[in-house]
């Protein structure tokens, strides 16, 4: 996809730097064999924009503080390599960064637990430039059911609807990856702005809890949102998911770029080409399909889709055009929120 410019919905490099490099940011401009992401790989992959996840685990005893630390890591990466990265908060910022040869760097919070059930914290994160928040991570929040939680609420509670309304008011994108289908549907019932799935695949191709069912995909055109297909093997491949569920004994099934392309094509068939994007989840999963082993490999997916008949304008929409449109749809409210 190097000819079209990739804007990826989800990359966990800030957490990986915390976990394996003591939150240090040195060396990212050279090849890092242990990581999926570094500057040479980003350039080789044609990445022009990246949502950096400021993830913290659900088990964190002080998630607000830790999320602030993760925002700091992401911002320090950008500050350390100004010739490569530039902070972006709006679609106009993304275009300006790309025109200047920089990789536009946006922030996304992964999990509603990050705000400590406090809308003041939500607004503060927005003022710091956090462009989306995933309503849940792997556990339920007090106000929304997670895909992998115990589903105590039956979807979104009244408090959850309040959180969604406030996110829309301040222009923060509502991210429905990690949420239960009931939460997805409840959110779409009340959403007035486009939503995103920053890193999910499709239930019809692989019936995994983290994927998106067809009835939800069918609603994306009416909402204007985007599902950003991920590369996580268990979400992509039924055989891999079954192997993992059985205890990961023996050799893992091979997961291929063709299987990822199957999810992309299914999402296009159900939701339309204007509502599909890419969210690889690089450095957020220990294993990836060998064809897509690091961020240099987006062109491999583009080549696979090209063999299936995708045209250049369709690849451009998938690679970044669609999520850029979603940003534009919320930029007005977000710009009013930012501290300048």
Short mmCIF file of C-alpha atoms in Angstrom, two decimals:
data_model
loop_
_atom_site.label_atom_id
_atom_site.label_comp_id
_atom_site.label_asym_id
_atom_site.label_seq_id
_atom_site.Cartn_x
_atom_site.Cartn_y
_atom_site.Cartn_z
CA UNK A 1 0.00 0.00 0.00
CA UNK A 2 3.01 2.26 -0.25
CA UNK A 3 1.53 4.16 -3.18
CA UNK A 4 -1.58 5.05 -1.20
CA UNK A 5 -0.46 5.84 2.34
CA UNK A 6 -1.48 3.67 5.28
CA UNK A 7 -3.24 5.18 8.30
CA UNK A 8 -3.35 2.27 10.74
CA UNK A 9 -5.94 2.25 13.51
CA UNK A 10 -4.02 0.57 16.32
CA UNK A 11 -0.36 0.04 17.24
CA UNK A 12 0.84 -0.79 20.77
CA UNK A 13 4.43 0.43 20.45
CA UNK A 14 4.09 2.73 23.53
CA UNK A 15 3.22 -0.25 25.75
CA UNK A 16 5.89 -2.42 24.19
CA UNK A 17 8.47 0.30 24.88
CA UNK A 18 7.27 0.44 28.49
CA UNK A 19 7.30 -3.32 28.89
CA UNK A 20 10.62 -4.14 27.22
CA UNK A 21 12.55 -0.85 27.22
CA UNK A 22 11.62 0.82 30.51
CA UNK A 23 9.52 3.39 28.62
CA UNK A 24 12.66 4.49 26.79
CA UNK A 25 12.38 5.87 23.27
CA UNK A 26 15.96 5.54 22.02
CA UNK A 27 16.72 3.39 19.00
CA UNK A 28 13.34 3.51 17.29
CA UNK A 29 14.99 5.12 14.27
CA UNK A 30 16.97 1.90 13.58
CA UNK A 31 15.93 -1.68 12.95
CA UNK A 32 14.56 -3.28 16.11
CA UNK A 33 14.52 -7.00 15.47
CA UNK A 34 12.47 -7.77 18.58
CA UNK A 35 9.70 -5.28 17.76
CA UNK A 36 7.16 -5.08 14.98
CA UNK A 37 7.59 -1.31 14.70
CA UNK A 38 10.50 1.01 13.99
CA UNK A 39 11.11 3.91 11.63
CA UNK A 40 12.68 1.94 8.75
CA UNK A 41 9.84 -0.58 8.83
CA UNK A 42 7.18 2.16 8.96
CA UNK A 43 8.74 3.85 5.94
CA UNK A 44 9.01 0.57 4.04
CA UNK A 45 5.36 -0.16 4.80
CA UNK A 46 4.15 3.17 3.44
CA UNK A 47 2.72 4.27 6.79
CA UNK A 48 1.73 7.96 6.70
CA UNK A 49 -0.46 7.97 9.81
CA UNK A 50 -0.65 5.88 12.96
CA UNK A 51 -3.00 5.76 15.91
CA UNK A 52 -0.66 4.94 18.79
CA UNK A 53 -2.49 3.06 21.52
CA UNK A 54 -2.06 4.43 25.05
CA UNK A 55 -3.21 1.10 26.46
CA UNK A 56 -3.12 0.05 30.12
CA UNK A 57 -4.30 -3.35 31.43
CA UNK A 58 -7.73 -3.67 33.04
CA UNK A 59 -5.98 -4.96 36.16
CA UNK A 60 -4.00 -1.74 36.64
CA UNK A 61 -4.75 -0.37 40.14
CA UNK A 62 -4.37 3.24 38.97
CA UNK A 63 -5.42 3.26 35.31
CA UNK A 64 -5.76 7.05 34.98
CA UNK A 65 -2.19 7.63 36.14
CA UNK A 66 -0.82 4.83 33.96
CA UNK A 67 -2.70 6.08 30.90
CA UNK A 68 -1.17 9.50 31.45
CA UNK A 69 2.23 7.82 31.55
CA UNK A 70 1.45 6.07 28.26
CA UNK A 71 0.38 9.34 26.68
CA UNK A 72 3.76 10.67 27.80
CA UNK A 73 5.59 7.75 26.16
CA UNK A 74 3.78 8.31 22.87
CA UNK A 75 4.46 12.05 22.93
CA UNK A 76 8.12 11.48 23.78
CA UNK A 77 8.48 9.16 20.77
CA UNK A 78 7.22 11.95 18.54
CA UNK A 79 9.39 14.57 20.26
CA UNK A 80 12.50 12.39 19.99
CA UNK A 81 12.13 11.90 16.23
CA UNK A 82 10.67 15.15 14.88
CA UNK A 83 12.10 14.47 11.43
CA UNK A 84 9.89 11.35 11.25
CA UNK A 85 6.79 11.94 13.38
CA UNK A 86 4.40 14.80 13.96
CA UNK A 87 1.49 14.92 16.40
CA UNK A 88 -1.84 15.03 14.59
CA UNK A 89 -5.24 15.58 16.11
CA UNK A 90 -7.40 16.37 13.08
CA UNK A 91 -7.62 15.32 9.45
CA UNK A 92 -6.03 18.63 8.49
CA UNK A 93 -3.12 17.86 10.83
CA UNK A 94 -2.71 14.46 9.19
CA UNK A 95 -2.60 15.95 5.71
CA UNK A 96 -0.13 18.64 6.78
CA UNK A 97 2.18 16.04 8.34
CA UNK A 98 2.04 13.86 5.24
CA UNK A 99 2.70 16.83 2.95
CA UNK A 100 5.80 17.53 5.04
CA UNK A 101 7.03 13.94 4.84
CA UNK A 102 6.21 13.10 8.46
CA UNK A 103 4.19 10.22 9.88
CA UNK A 104 1.06 11.71 11.44
CA UNK A 105 0.83 10.44 15.01
CA UNK A 106 -2.58 10.21 16.68
CA UNK A 107 -3.45 8.77 20.10
CA UNK A 108 -6.12 6.26 21.06
CA UNK A 109 -7.04 5.01 24.54
CA UNK A 110 -7.82 1.29 24.73
CA UNK A 111 -10.53 0.60 27.27
CA UNK A 112 -13.05 2.68 29.17
CA UNK A 113 -11.39 1.64 32.44
CA UNK A 114 -8.69 4.19 31.52
CA UNK A 115 -10.88 7.12 32.59
CA UNK A 116 -11.72 5.75 36.05
CA UNK A 117 -15.46 6.29 35.38
CA UNK A 118 -14.86 10.06 35.38
CA UNK A 119 -15.96 12.28 32.49
CA UNK A 120 -13.55 14.98 33.62
CA UNK A 121 -10.72 12.53 32.93
CA UNK A 122 -12.25 11.74 29.54
CA UNK A 123 -12.28 15.43 28.65
CA UNK A 124 -8.71 15.85 29.91
CA UNK A 125 -7.51 13.00 27.71
CA UNK A 126 -9.21 14.67 24.75
CA UNK A 127 -7.47 17.95 25.55
CA UNK A 128 -4.18 16.04 25.51
CA UNK A 129 -5.00 14.83 22.00
CA UNK A 130 -6.52 11.38 22.57
CA UNK A 131 -8.65 10.92 19.45
CA UNK A 132 -10.54 7.74 20.30
CA UNK A 133 -11.42 5.58 23.26
CA UNK A 134 -12.33 1.91 23.08
CA UNK A 135 -15.37 1.51 25.32
CA UNK A 136 -14.00 -1.69 26.88
CA UNK A 137 -10.89 -3.80 26.80
CA UNK A 138 -10.94 -7.49 27.80
CA UNK A 139 -13.07 -6.93 30.92
CA UNK A 140 -16.46 -5.30 31.34
CA UNK A 141 -16.55 -1.74 32.59
CA UNK A 142 -19.22 -0.63 35.09
CA UNK A 143 -21.19 0.69 32.11
CA UNK A 144 -20.45 -1.52 29.06
CA UNK A 145 -20.06 -5.21 28.24
CA UNK A 146 -16.79 -6.46 26.79
CA UNK A 147 -16.57 -9.11 24.09
CA UNK A 148 -14.61 -11.30 26.50
CA UNK A 149 -16.29 -10.29 29.76
CA UNK A 150 -19.21 -11.81 31.67
CA UNK A 151 -21.78 -9.45 30.06
CA UNK A 152 -23.50 -8.23 33.23
CA UNK A 153 -25.26 -5.26 31.61
CA UNK A 154 -26.76 -6.68 28.44
CA UNK A 155 -24.86 -4.08 26.42
CA UNK A 156 -24.56 -0.40 27.27
CA UNK A 157 -26.01 1.03 30.50
CA UNK A 158 -27.48 4.52 30.92
CA UNK A 159 -24.07 5.60 32.21
CA UNK A 160 -22.52 4.08 29.11
CA UNK A 161 -24.86 6.10 26.93
CA UNK A 162 -23.79 9.18 28.89
CA UNK A 163 -20.13 8.36 28.16
CA UNK A 164 -20.87 7.91 24.44
CA UNK A 165 -22.80 11.19 24.33
CA UNK A 166 -19.94 13.05 26.01
CA UNK A 167 -17.39 11.50 23.65
CA UNK A 168 -19.43 12.68 20.70
CA UNK A 169 -19.89 16.12 22.19
CA UNK A 170 -16.13 16.61 22.51
CA UNK A 171 -15.32 14.94 19.19
CA UNK A 172 -13.61 11.82 20.56
CA UNK A 173 -14.24 8.83 18.31
CA UNK A 174 -16.16 5.95 19.87
CA UNK A 175 -14.16 2.76 19.29
CA UNK A 176 -16.19 -0.46 19.44
CA UNK A 177 -13.36 -2.99 19.16
CA UNK A 178 -13.28 -5.26 22.23
CA UNK A 179 -16.98 -4.65 22.93
CA UNK A 180 -19.74 -7.25 23.02
CA UNK A 181 -22.17 -7.26 20.06
CA UNK A 182 -24.89 -5.98 22.41
CA UNK A 183 -22.68 -2.99 23.26
CA UNK A 184 -22.00 -2.42 19.55
CA UNK A 185 -25.73 -2.41 18.77
CA UNK A 186 -26.67 -0.23 21.74
CA UNK A 187 -23.99 2.29 20.77
CA UNK A 188 -25.12 2.42 17.15
CA UNK A 189 -28.68 3.00 18.40
CA UNK A 190 -27.61 6.29 20.02
CA UNK A 191 -24.59 7.35 17.97
CA UNK A 192 -24.89 10.61 16.03
CA UNK A 193 -21.31 10.55 14.67
CA UNK A 194 -19.32 7.82 12.89
CA UNK A 195 -17.84 5.09 15.08
CA UNK A 196 -14.69 3.06 14.49
CA UNK A 197 -13.56 -0.46 15.19
CA UNK A 198 -9.83 0.23 15.55
CA UNK A 199 -8.69 -3.40 15.34
CA UNK A 200 -11.30 -6.08 14.71
CA UNK A 201 -12.12 -8.63 12.04
CA UNK A 202 -15.37 -10.31 10.91
CA UNK A 203 -17.44 -12.93 12.71
CA UNK A 204 -18.72 -14.50 9.49
CA UNK A 205 -15.19 -15.46 8.42
CA UNK A 206 -14.07 -16.49 11.92
CA UNK A 207 -16.58 -16.70 14.76
CA UNK A 208 -14.33 -15.22 17.44
CA UNK A 209 -15.70 -13.01 20.27
CA UNK A 210 -13.44 -10.12 19.20
CA UNK A 211 -14.88 -9.94 15.71
CA UNK A 212 -17.82 -7.99 14.29
CA UNK A 213 -21.08 -9.72 13.28
CA UNK A 214 -22.75 -9.01 9.95
CA UNK A 215 -25.79 -7.25 11.40
CA UNK A 216 -23.43 -4.65 12.91
CA UNK A 217 -21.41 -4.34 9.69
CA UNK A 218 -24.67 -3.73 7.84
CA UNK A 219 -25.29 -0.65 10.02
CA UNK A 220 -21.96 1.03 9.30
CA UNK A 221 -23.07 2.75 6.06
CA UNK A 222 -25.93 4.42 7.91
CA UNK A 223 -23.60 5.53 10.68
CA UNK A 224 -20.66 6.44 8.44
CA UNK A 225 -18.21 4.40 10.52
CA UNK A 226 -15.24 2.19 9.66
CA UNK A 227 -14.19 -1.33 10.70
CA UNK A 228 -10.39 -1.56 10.66
CA UNK A 229 -9.41 -5.16 9.98
CA UNK A 230 -6.76 -6.59 12.27
CA UNK A 231 -4.00 -9.17 11.76
CA UNK A 232 -4.16 -11.01 15.13
CA UNK A 233 -3.98 -14.72 14.20
CA UNK A 234 -6.73 -15.95 16.54
CA UNK A 235 -9.12 -13.31 15.19
CA UNK A 236 -8.20 -14.08 11.58
CA UNK A 237 -8.06 -17.88 11.50
CA UNK A 238 -10.57 -20.35 12.89
CA UNK A 239 -7.90 -23.08 12.91
CA UNK A 240 -5.50 -20.89 14.88
CA UNK A 241 -8.21 -19.89 17.36
CA UNK A 242 -9.09 -23.54 17.94
CA UNK A 243 -5.41 -24.44 18.38
CA UNK A 244 -5.00 -21.62 20.91
CA UNK A 245 -8.18 -22.62 22.79
CA UNK A 246 -6.91 -26.19 23.01
CA UNK A 247 -3.76 -25.08 24.82
CA UNK A 248 -1.42 -24.22 21.94
CA UNK A 249 0.06 -27.73 21.88
CA UNK A 250 2.20 -28.67 18.92
CA UNK A 251 2.90 -26.57 15.86
CA UNK A 252 0.63 -23.58 15.31
CA UNK A 253 -1.50 -23.50 12.16
CA UNK A 254 -0.10 -21.19 9.50
CA UNK A 255 -2.08 -17.95 9.11
CA UNK A 256 -1.70 -16.22 5.76
CA UNK A 257 -2.24 -12.83 4.18
CA UNK A 258 -4.96 -14.47 2.08
CA UNK A 259 -6.97 -15.13 5.25
CA UNK A 260 -6.63 -11.49 6.31
CA UNK A 261 -7.76 -10.48 2.82
CA UNK A 262 -10.82 -12.72 3.25
CA UNK A 263 -11.88 -10.56 6.23
CA UNK A 264 -11.24 -7.36 4.30
CA UNK A 265 -13.31 -8.60 1.38
CA UNK A 266 -16.15 -9.79 3.60
CA UNK A 267 -16.31 -6.42 5.36
CA UNK A 268 -16.35 -4.72 1.96
CA UNK A 269 -19.15 -7.02 0.75
CA UNK A 270 -21.36 -6.34 3.77
CA UNK A 271 -20.51 -2.75 4.76
CA UNK A 272 -19.11 -1.36 1.50
CA UNK A 273 -15.65 -0.28 0.47
CA UNK A 274 -16.13 3.15 2.12
CA UNK A 275 -16.39 1.53 5.56
CA UNK A 276 -13.29 -0.68 5.77
CA UNK A 277 -9.79 0.16 7.04
CA UNK A 278 -6.69 -1.44 8.56
CA UNK A 279 -5.79 -1.82 12.25
CA UNK A 280 -2.94 -4.29 12.44
CA UNK A 281 -2.42 -4.40 16.26
CA UNK A 282 1.34 -4.46 15.75
CA UNK A 283 3.34 -4.76 19.00
CA UNK A 284 0.07 -5.62 20.72
CA UNK A 285 0.17 -9.34 19.97
CA UNK A 286 3.15 -11.68 20.26
CA UNK A 287 2.51 -13.51 16.99
CA UNK A 288 1.43 -12.32 13.55
CA UNK A 289 0.92 -14.03 10.20
CA UNK A 290 4.41 -14.46 8.70
CA UNK A 291 3.30 -12.58 5.57
CA UNK A 292 2.44 -9.60 7.80
CA UNK A 293 5.16 -10.01 10.41
CA UNK A 294 5.88 -6.31 10.94
CA UNK A 295 4.80 -2.84 9.81
CA UNK A 296 6.83 -3.04 6.62
CA UNK A 297 4.40 -5.62 5.23
CA UNK A 298 1.25 -3.65 4.37
CA UNK A 299 2.22 -3.79 0.65
CA UNK A 300 1.87 -7.59 0.84
CA UNK A 301 -1.81 -7.17 1.73
CA UNK A 302 -2.24 -4.59 -1.03
CA UNK A 303 -0.72 -6.99 -3.54
CA UNK A 304 -3.06 -9.79 -2.43
CA UNK A 305 -6.10 -7.54 -2.78
CA UNK A 306 -4.82 -6.29 -6.14
CA UNK A 307 -4.72 -9.89 -7.36
CA UNK A 308 -8.36 -10.13 -6.34
CA UNK A 309 -9.30 -7.17 -8.49
CA UNK A 310 -9.16 -4.22 -6.10
CA UNK A 311 -8.62 -0.95 -7.91
CA UNK A 312 -6.20 1.78 -6.82
CA UNK A 313 -8.94 4.07 -5.52
CA UNK A 314 -10.40 1.23 -3.45
CA UNK A 315 -7.01 0.40 -1.96
CA UNK A 316 -6.51 4.09 -1.15
CA UNK A 317 -9.85 4.20 0.69
CA UNK A 318 -8.99 1.05 2.66
CA UNK A 319 -5.45 2.16 3.48
CA UNK A 320 -6.36 5.51 4.98
CA UNK A 321 -8.99 7.47 3.09
CA UNK A 322 -11.94 6.05 5.00
CA UNK A 323 -10.61 6.72 8.49
CA UNK A 324 -9.54 10.20 7.38
CA UNK A 325 -13.16 10.86 6.43
CA UNK A 326 -14.30 9.71 9.87
CA UNK A 327 -11.82 12.06 11.51
CA UNK A 328 -13.15 14.95 9.44
CA UNK A 329 -16.69 14.15 10.57
CA UNK A 330 -15.69 14.77 14.21
CA UNK A 331 -12.91 17.35 13.84
CA UNK A 332 -15.14 20.35 14.50
CA UNK A 333 -16.09 19.21 18.00
CA UNK A 334 -12.60 17.94 18.80
CA UNK A 335 -10.92 21.22 17.83
CA UNK A 336 -13.21 23.08 20.24
CA UNK A 337 -12.05 20.71 23.02
CA UNK A 338 -8.30 21.00 22.50
CA UNK A 339 -6.10 23.26 24.57
CA UNK A 340 -4.09 25.28 22.06
#
